[in-house]
């Protein structure tokens, strides 16, 4: 069993830049593409994700230290450390249930496609770690592999159904036809869509137009995404207590993120569209005229400037929330740079309205902090079982991403009733 887990971990360590091209190449062959065309599609998508993650690294490497600077300046002292998604995923894959998740997840997805209970073919195998963490949490309280796998399947089904539901919005707003987002952390914030709809019915507030296009019309060239990135990055640097040079540096980095990310997403779509068309033709021949979505990492939504703008504003807000929310024990840190991923549905539902997105994002992050606090004991227990190196000076750990995941928490609480 350990050998299987080690093999899976070695495969996953290759990352999305290798796993996704291989998956797309195999899908292309399955759907009748010539090997050369399928290989080109996979290679193009691989190149696009190399670019996307280079830009994400630029975002993370600048936001992480800035967030730490804000925390230090505020003198925040909370006893549960947000260790971020990389640590969370490693804890998940260390569980004894990990070996079953990828094959089980693929089987479930195929069954749902054939039975027409989903339209999403999720090739984002790299993010199956969200299902693994769900299984590991239930296994930790039940000592039952079967219960853990059932919980993972339930979580996956919810992710696929939400991906189907939000795919039209992803296609229209993000201009990603044939794409759905089934990433577990993004799915957790899908209830924010209803909050956006409610917010946009409030007199006065519903008329606050603050999407990138409106901002650009109002402020001219200074309303362009490159200037918004520069301004918000510099503001975060100032809040972190940076020197003038460092403020300019982080401002330039965020401006670069705003400009480069949309370019990478365009390259991604160049590689994806041939496979998507082949999949649609293949399915139509065998199952009649039906729609099919390719499930991808939520990173593809980061190409819209409203997503990055909303996330940058929410970074200091999240730190302040951690200080002022009564009962919260989580110190935000590791997952502050993942905020762009978790607000994708909110921004899309708000049609890019940054004000509405920030308001709803603030509410959802507050909920995540409370959930992450609640699961900290079991999260810490799982980390200890995985021989995870605890951060210095911390007694407990959690994360905003999966520790604060609403869907994960609801399923976990249901299984807790029986254990």
CSV table of N, CA and C in Angstrom, one decimal, residues 16-141:
chain,number,residue,atom,x,y,z
A,16,UNK,N,0.7,20.2,-12.2
A,16,UNK,CA,-0.2,20.4,-13.2
A,16,UNK,C,0.4,20.6,-14.6
A,17,UNK,N,1.6,21.1,-14.6
A,17,UNK,CA,2.3,21.4,-15.9
A,17,UNK,C,2.7,20.2,-16.6
A,18,UNK,N,2.7,19.0,-16.0
A,18,UNK,CA,3.0,17.7,-16.6
A,18,UNK,C,1.7,16.9,-16.7
A,19,UNK,N,1.0,16.8,-15.6
A,19,UNK,CA,-0.2,16.0,-15.5
A,19,UNK,C,-1.3,16.4,-16.5
A,20,UNK,N,-1.6,17.7,-16.6
A,20,UNK,CA,-2.6,18.2,-17.5
A,20,UNK,C,-2.3,17.9,-18.9
A,21,UNK,N,-1.1,18.2,-19.4
A,21,UNK,CA,-0.8,17.9,-20.8
A,21,UNK,C,-0.9,16.4,-21.1
A,22,UNK,N,-0.5,15.5,-20.2
A,22,UNK,CA,-0.7,14.1,-20.4
A,22,UNK,C,-2.2,13.7,-20.5
A,23,UNK,N,-3.0,14.3,-19.6
A,23,UNK,CA,-4.4,14.0,-19.6
A,23,UNK,C,-5.0,14.5,-20.9
A,24,UNK,N,-4.7,15.7,-21.3
A,24,UNK,CA,-5.3,16.3,-22.5
A,24,UNK,C,-4.9,15.5,-23.7
A,25,UNK,N,-3.6,15.0,-23.8
A,25,UNK,CA,-3.1,14.2,-24.9
A,25,UNK,C,-3.9,12.9,-25.0
A,26,UNK,N,-4.1,12.2,-23.9
A,26,UNK,CA,-4.9,11.0,-23.8
A,26,UNK,C,-6.3,11.2,-24.2
A,27,UNK,N,-6.9,12.3,-23.7
A,27,UNK,CA,-8.3,12.6,-24.1
A,27,UNK,C,-8.4,12.9,-25.6
A,28,UNK,N,-7.4,13.6,-26.1
A,28,UNK,CA,-7.5,13.9,-27.6
A,28,UNK,C,-7.5,12.6,-28.4
A,29,UNK,N,-6.6,11.6,-28.0
A,29,UNK,CA,-6.6,10.4,-28.7
A,29,UNK,C,-7.9,9.6,-28.5
A,30,UNK,N,-8.5,9.7,-27.3
A,30,UNK,CA,-9.7,9.0,-27.0
A,30,UNK,C,-10.8,9.6,-27.9
A,31,UNK,N,-10.8,10.8,-28.1
A,31,UNK,CA,-11.9,11.5,-28.9
A,31,UNK,C,-11.6,11.5,-30.4
A,32,UNK,N,-10.6,10.8,-30.9
A,32,UNK,CA,-10.4,10.6,-32.3
A,32,UNK,C,-9.4,11.6,-32.9
A,33,UNK,N,-8.7,12.3,-32.1
A,33,UNK,CA,-7.7,13.3,-32.7
A,33,UNK,C,-6.5,12.5,-33.2
A,34,UNK,N,-5.8,13.0,-34.3
A,34,UNK,CA,-4.6,12.4,-34.7
A,34,UNK,C,-3.5,12.6,-33.6
A,35,UNK,N,-2.6,11.7,-33.4
A,35,UNK,CA,-1.6,11.8,-32.4
A,35,UNK,C,-0.9,13.2,-32.4
A,36,UNK,N,-0.5,13.7,-33.6
A,36,UNK,CA,0.2,14.9,-33.7
A,36,UNK,C,-0.6,16.1,-33.1
A,37,UNK,N,-1.9,16.1,-33.5
A,37,UNK,CA,-2.8,17.2,-33.1
A,37,UNK,C,-3.0,17.1,-31.6
A,38,UNK,N,-3.3,15.9,-31.1
A,38,UNK,CA,-3.5,15.7,-29.7
A,38,UNK,C,-2.3,16.1,-28.9
A,39,UNK,N,-1.1,15.8,-29.4
A,39,UNK,CA,0.2,16.1,-28.7
A,39,UNK,C,0.4,17.6,-28.6
A,40,UNK,N,0.0,18.3,-29.8
A,40,UNK,CA,0.2,19.8,-29.8
A,40,UNK,C,-0.8,20.4,-28.8
A,41,UNK,N,-2.0,19.9,-28.7
A,41,UNK,CA,-2.9,20.5,-27.8
A,41,UNK,C,-2.4,20.3,-26.3
A,42,UNK,N,-2.0,19.1,-26.0
A,42,UNK,CA,-1.4,18.9,-24.7
A,42,UNK,C,-0.2,19.8,-24.4
A,43,UNK,N,0.7,19.9,-25.4
A,43,UNK,CA,1.9,20.7,-25.2
A,43,UNK,C,1.6,22.1,-25.0
A,44,UNK,N,0.6,22.6,-25.8
A,44,UNK,CA,0.2,24.0,-25.7
A,44,UNK,C,-0.4,24.3,-24.3
A,45,UNK,N,-1.2,23.4,-23.8
A,45,UNK,CA,-1.8,23.6,-22.5
A,45,UNK,C,-0.7,23.5,-21.4
A,46,UNK,N,0.2,22.6,-21.6
A,46,UNK,CA,1.3,22.6,-20.6
A,46,UNK,C,2.1,23.8,-20.6
A,47,UNK,N,2.4,24.4,-21.8
A,47,UNK,CA,3.2,25.7,-21.8
A,47,UNK,C,2.4,26.8,-21.1
A,48,UNK,N,1.0,26.8,-21.4
A,48,UNK,CA,0.2,27.8,-20.8
A,48,UNK,C,0.2,27.7,-19.3
A,49,UNK,N,0.1,26.5,-18.8
A,49,UNK,CA,0.1,26.3,-17.3
A,49,UNK,C,1.5,26.6,-16.7
A,50,UNK,N,2.6,26.4,-17.4
A,50,UNK,CA,3.9,26.8,-17.0
A,50,UNK,C,3.9,28.3,-16.8
A,51,UNK,N,3.3,29.1,-17.8
A,51,UNK,CA,3.2,30.5,-17.7
A,51,UNK,C,2.3,31.0,-16.6
A,52,UNK,N,1.2,30.3,-16.5
A,52,UNK,CA,0.2,30.6,-15.4
A,52,UNK,C,0.8,30.5,-14.0
A,53,UNK,N,1.5,29.4,-13.8
A,53,UNK,CA,2.1,29.2,-12.5
A,53,UNK,C,3.3,30.0,-12.2
A,54,UNK,N,4.0,30.4,-13.3
A,54,UNK,CA,5.1,31.4,-13.1
A,54,UNK,C,4.5,32.7,-12.6
A,55,UNK,N,3.4,33.1,-13.2
A,55,UNK,CA,2.7,34.3,-12.7
A,55,UNK,C,2.1,34.2,-11.3
A,56,UNK,N,1.6,33.0,-11.0
A,56,UNK,CA,1.1,32.7,-9.7
A,56,UNK,C,2.2,32.8,-8.7
A,57,UNK,N,3.3,32.2,-9.0
A,57,UNK,CA,4.5,32.3,-8.1
A,57,UNK,C,4.9,33.7,-7.9
A,58,UNK,N,4.9,34.5,-8.9
A,58,UNK,CA,5.2,36.0,-8.8
A,58,UNK,C,4.2,36.6,-7.8
A,59,UNK,N,2.9,36.2,-7.9
A,59,UNK,CA,1.9,36.7,-7.0
A,59,UNK,C,2.2,36.3,-5.5
A,60,UNK,N,2.4,35.0,-5.4
A,60,UNK,CA,2.6,34.4,-4.1
A,60,UNK,C,3.8,34.9,-3.4
A,61,UNK,N,4.9,34.9,-4.1
A,61,UNK,CA,6.2,35.3,-3.6
A,61,UNK,C,6.2,36.8,-3.1
A,62,UNK,N,5.4,37.6,-3.7
A,62,UNK,CA,5.3,39.0,-3.2
A,62,UNK,C,4.2,39.2,-2.2
A,63,UNK,N,3.1,38.5,-2.3
A,63,UNK,CA,2.0,38.6,-1.3
A,63,UNK,C,2.4,38.0,0.0
A,64,UNK,N,3.1,36.9,0.0
A,64,UNK,CA,3.4,36.2,1.3
A,64,UNK,C,4.1,37.0,2.2
A,65,UNK,N,5.3,37.5,1.9
A,65,UNK,CA,6.1,38.4,2.8
A,65,UNK,C,5.3,39.7,3.2
A,66,UNK,N,4.5,40.2,2.2
A,66,UNK,CA,3.8,41.4,2.5
A,66,UNK,C,2.7,41.1,3.6
A,67,UNK,N,2.1,40.0,3.5
A,67,UNK,CA,1.1,39.6,4.5
A,67,UNK,C,1.7,39.4,5.8
A,68,UNK,N,2.9,38.8,5.8
A,68,UNK,CA,3.6,38.6,7.1
A,68,UNK,C,4.0,39.9,7.7
A,69,UNK,N,4.4,40.9,6.8
A,69,UNK,CA,4.7,42.2,7.3
A,69,UNK,C,3.5,42.9,8.0
A,70,UNK,N,2.3,42.7,7.4
A,70,UNK,CA,1.1,43.3,8.0
A,70,UNK,C,0.7,42.7,9.3
A,71,UNK,N,0.9,41.3,9.4
A,71,UNK,CA,0.6,40.6,10.6
A,71,UNK,C,1.6,41.1,11.7
A,72,UNK,N,2.8,41.3,11.4
A,72,UNK,CA,3.8,41.7,12.4
A,72,UNK,C,3.5,43.1,12.8
A,73,UNK,N,3.1,44.0,11.9
A,73,UNK,CA,2.9,45.4,12.3
A,73,UNK,C,1.7,45.5,13.2
A,74,UNK,N,0.7,44.6,13.0
A,74,UNK,CA,-0.5,44.6,13.8
A,74,UNK,C,-0.3,44.0,15.1
A,75,UNK,N,0.8,43.2,15.3
A,75,UNK,CA,1.1,42.5,16.5
A,75,UNK,C,0.0,41.4,16.8
A,76,UNK,N,-0.5,40.8,15.7
A,76,UNK,CA,-1.5,39.7,15.9
A,76,UNK,C,-0.9,38.5,16.6
A,77,UNK,N,-1.6,38.0,17.6
A,77,UNK,CA,-1.2,36.8,18.3
A,77,UNK,C,-2.4,35.9,18.4
A,78,UNK,N,-2.4,34.9,17.5
A,78,UNK,CA,-3.5,33.9,17.4
A,78,UNK,C,-2.8,32.5,17.4
A,79,UNK,N,-3.4,31.6,18.0
A,79,UNK,CA,-2.7,30.3,18.3
A,79,UNK,C,-2.9,29.2,17.3
A,80,UNK,N,-3.7,29.5,16.2
A,80,UNK,CA,-3.8,28.5,15.1
A,80,UNK,C,-3.2,29.1,13.9
A,81,UNK,N,-2.2,28.5,13.3
A,81,UNK,CA,-1.5,29.0,12.2
A,81,UNK,C,-2.1,28.4,10.9
A,82,UNK,N,-2.4,29.3,10.0
A,82,UNK,CA,-2.8,28.9,8.6
A,82,UNK,C,-1.6,28.5,7.8
A,83,UNK,N,-1.4,27.2,7.6
A,83,UNK,CA,-0.2,26.7,7.0
A,83,UNK,C,-0.3,26.7,5.4
A,84,UNK,N,-1.4,27.0,4.9
A,84,UNK,CA,-1.6,27.1,3.4
A,84,UNK,C,-1.8,25.8,2.8
A,85,UNK,N,-2.2,25.8,1.5
A,85,UNK,CA,-2.6,24.6,0.8
A,85,UNK,C,-1.5,23.7,0.5
A,86,UNK,N,-0.2,24.1,0.3
A,86,UNK,CA,0.8,23.1,0.0
A,86,UNK,C,1.0,22.1,1.2
A,87,UNK,N,1.0,22.7,2.4
A,87,UNK,CA,1.1,21.8,3.6
A,87,UNK,C,-0.1,21.0,3.7
A,88,UNK,N,-1.3,21.6,3.5
A,88,UNK,CA,-2.5,20.8,3.6
A,88,UNK,C,-2.6,19.6,2.7
A,89,UNK,N,-2.1,19.8,1.4
A,89,UNK,CA,-2.2,18.7,0.5
A,89,UNK,C,-1.2,17.6,0.8
A,90,UNK,N,0.0,18.0,1.4
A,90,UNK,CA,0.9,17.0,1.8
A,90,UNK,C,0.4,16.2,2.9
A,91,UNK,N,-0.3,16.8,3.9
A,91,UNK,CA,-0.9,16.1,5.0
A,91,UNK,C,-2.0,15.1,4.4
A,92,UNK,N,-2.8,15.6,3.4
A,92,UNK,CA,-3.8,14.7,2.9
A,92,UNK,C,-3.2,13.5,2.2
A,93,UNK,N,-2.2,13.7,1.4
A,93,UNK,CA,-1.6,12.5,0.7
A,93,UNK,C,-0.9,11.6,1.6
A,94,UNK,N,-0.6,12.0,2.8
A,94,UNK,CA,0.1,11.1,3.8
A,94,UNK,C,-0.9,10.1,4.4
A,95,UNK,N,-2.2,10.3,4.2
A,95,UNK,CA,-3.2,9.5,4.8
A,95,UNK,C,-3.3,8.1,4.1
A,96,UNK,N,-3.8,7.1,4.8
A,96,UNK,CA,-3.8,5.7,4.3
A,96,UNK,C,-4.9,5.6,3.2
A,97,UNK,N,-5.8,6.6,3.1
A,97,UNK,CA,-6.9,6.5,2.1
A,97,UNK,C,-6.4,7.1,0.8
A,98,UNK,N,-5.2,7.8,0.7
A,98,UNK,CA,-4.8,8.5,-0.4
A,98,UNK,C,-4.7,7.7,-1.7
A,99,UNK,N,-4.2,6.4,-1.5
A,99,UNK,CA,-4.0,5.6,-2.7
A,99,UNK,C,-5.2,5.3,-3.5
A,100,UNK,N,-6.4,5.4,-2.9
A,100,UNK,CA,-7.7,5.1,-3.6
A,100,UNK,C,-8.3,6.2,-4.3
A,101,UNK,N,-7.9,7.5,-4.0
A,101,UNK,CA,-8.6,8.6,-4.4
A,101,UNK,C,-8.6,8.9,-5.9
A,102,UNK,N,-7.4,8.8,-6.6
A,102,UNK,CA,-7.4,9.1,-8.0
A,102,UNK,C,-8.1,8.1,-8.8
A,103,UNK,N,-7.9,6.8,-8.7
A,103,UNK,CA,-8.7,5.8,-9.5
A,103,UNK,C,-10.2,5.9,-9.1
A,104,UNK,N,-10.5,6.1,-7.9
A,104,UNK,CA,-11.9,6.2,-7.5
A,104,UNK,C,-12.6,7.4,-8.1
A,105,UNK,N,-11.8,8.5,-8.1
A,105,UNK,CA,-12.3,9.8,-8.6
A,105,UNK,C,-12.6,9.7,-10.1
A,106,UNK,N,-11.7,9.1,-10.8
A,106,UNK,CA,-11.8,8.9,-12.3
A,106,UNK,C,-13.0,8.0,-12.6
A,107,UNK,N,-13.2,6.9,-11.8
A,107,UNK,CA,-14.3,6.0,-12.0
A,107,UNK,C,-15.7,6.8,-11.8
A,108,UNK,N,-15.7,7.5,-10.7
A,108,UNK,CA,-17.0,8.2,-10.4
A,108,UNK,C,-17.3,9.3,-11.5
A,109,UNK,N,-16.3,10.0,-12.0
A,109,UNK,CA,-16.5,11.0,-13.0
A,109,UNK,C,-17.0,10.3,-14.3
A,110,UNK,N,-16.4,9.2,-14.7
A,110,UNK,CA,-16.9,8.4,-15.9
A,110,UNK,C,-18.3,8.0,-15.7
A,111,UNK,N,-18.6,7.4,-14.6
A,111,UNK,CA,-20.0,6.9,-14.3
A,111,UNK,C,-21.0,8.1,-14.4
A,112,UNK,N,-20.6,9.2,-13.9
A,112,UNK,CA,-21.6,10.4,-13.9
A,112,UNK,C,-21.7,10.9,-15.3
A,113,UNK,N,-20.6,10.9,-16.1
A,113,UNK,CA,-20.7,11.3,-17.5
A,113,UNK,C,-21.6,10.4,-18.3
A,114,UNK,N,-21.4,9.1,-18.1
A,114,UNK,CA,-22.2,8.1,-18.9
A,114,UNK,C,-23.7,8.1,-18.5
A,115,UNK,N,-23.9,8.4,-17.2
A,115,UNK,CA,-25.3,8.4,-16.7
A,115,UNK,C,-25.9,9.8,-16.8
A,116,UNK,N,-25.2,10.7,-17.4
A,116,UNK,CA,-25.7,12.1,-17.7
A,116,UNK,C,-26.0,12.9,-16.4
A,117,UNK,N,-25.3,12.5,-15.3
A,117,UNK,CA,-25.5,13.2,-14.0
A,117,UNK,C,-24.5,14.4,-13.9
A,118,UNK,N,-23.6,14.5,-14.8
A,118,UNK,CA,-22.7,15.6,-14.9
A,118,UNK,C,-22.3,15.9,-16.3
A,119,UNK,N,-22.0,17.1,-16.6
A,119,UNK,CA,-21.5,17.5,-17.9
A,119,UNK,C,-20.0,17.8,-17.9
A,120,UNK,N,-19.4,17.6,-16.7
A,120,UNK,CA,-17.9,18.0,-16.6
A,120,UNK,C,-17.0,16.8,-16.6
A,121,UNK,N,-16.1,16.8,-17.5
A,121,UNK,CA,-15.0,15.8,-17.5
A,121,UNK,C,-13.8,16.5,-16.8
A,122,UNK,N,-13.6,16.2,-15.5
A,122,UNK,CA,-12.6,16.9,-14.8
A,122,UNK,C,-11.2,16.3,-15.0
A,123,UNK,N,-10.4,17.0,-15.7
A,123,UNK,CA,-9.0,16.6,-16.0
A,123,UNK,C,-8.0,17.2,-15.0
A,124,UNK,N,-8.5,17.9,-14.1
A,124,UNK,CA,-7.7,18.6,-13.1
A,124,UNK,C,-7.3,17.6,-12.0
A,125,UNK,N,-6.6,16.5,-12.3
A,125,UNK,CA,-6.3,15.4,-11.4
A,125,UNK,C,-5.4,15.9,-10.3
A,126,UNK,N,-4.6,16.9,-10.6
A,126,UNK,CA,-3.7,17.5,-9.6
A,126,UNK,C,-4.4,18.0,-8.4
A,127,UNK,N,-5.7,18.5,-8.6
A,127,UNK,CA,-6.4,19.0,-7.5
A,127,UNK,C,-7.3,18.0,-6.8
A,128,UNK,N,-7.2,16.7,-7.1
A,128,UNK,CA,-7.9,15.7,-6.4
A,128,UNK,C,-7.5,15.6,-4.9
A,129,UNK,N,-6.5,16.4,-4.6
A,129,UNK,CA,-6.0,16.4,-3.2
A,129,UNK,C,-7.1,16.9,-2.3
A,130,UNK,N,-8.0,17.7,-2.8
A,130,UNK,CA,-9.2,18.2,-2.0
A,130,UNK,C,-10.1,17.0,-1.6
A,131,UNK,N,-10.3,16.1,-2.5
A,131,UNK,CA,-11.1,14.9,-2.2
A,131,UNK,C,-10.3,14.1,-1.1
A,132,UNK,N,-9.0,14.0,-1.3
A,132,UNK,CA,-8.2,13.2,-0.4
A,132,UNK,C,-8.3,13.8,1.0
A,133,UNK,N,-8.2,15.1,1.1
A,133,UNK,CA,-8.3,15.7,2.5
A,133,UNK,C,-9.6,15.4,3.1
A,134,UNK,N,-10.7,15.5,2.3
A,134,UNK,CA,-12.0,15.1,2.9
A,134,UNK,C,-12.0,13.7,3.4
A,135,UNK,N,-11.5,12.8,2.6
A,135,UNK,CA,-11.5,11.4,3.0
A,135,UNK,C,-10.6,11.2,4.3
A,136,UNK,N,-9.5,11.9,4.3
A,136,UNK,CA,-8.6,11.8,5.5
A,136,UNK,C,-9.2,12.3,6.7
A,137,UNK,N,-10.0,13.4,6.7
A,137,UNK,CA,-10.6,13.9,7.8
A,137,UNK,C,-11.6,12.9,8.4
A,138,UNK,N,-12.4,12.3,7.6
A,138,UNK,CA,-13.4,11.4,8.0
A,138,UNK,C,-12.8,10.1,8.6
A,139,UNK,N,-11.7,9.7,7.9
A,139,UNK,CA,-10.9,8.5,8.4
A,139,UNK,C,-10.4,8.8,9.7
A,140,UNK,N,-9.9,10.0,10.0
A,140,UNK,CA,-9.3,10.3,11.3
A,140,UNK,C,-10.3,10.2,12.4
A,141,UNK,N,-11.6,10.5,12.2
A,141,UNK,CA,-12.5,10.4,13.3
A,141,UNK,C,-13.2,9.0,13.3
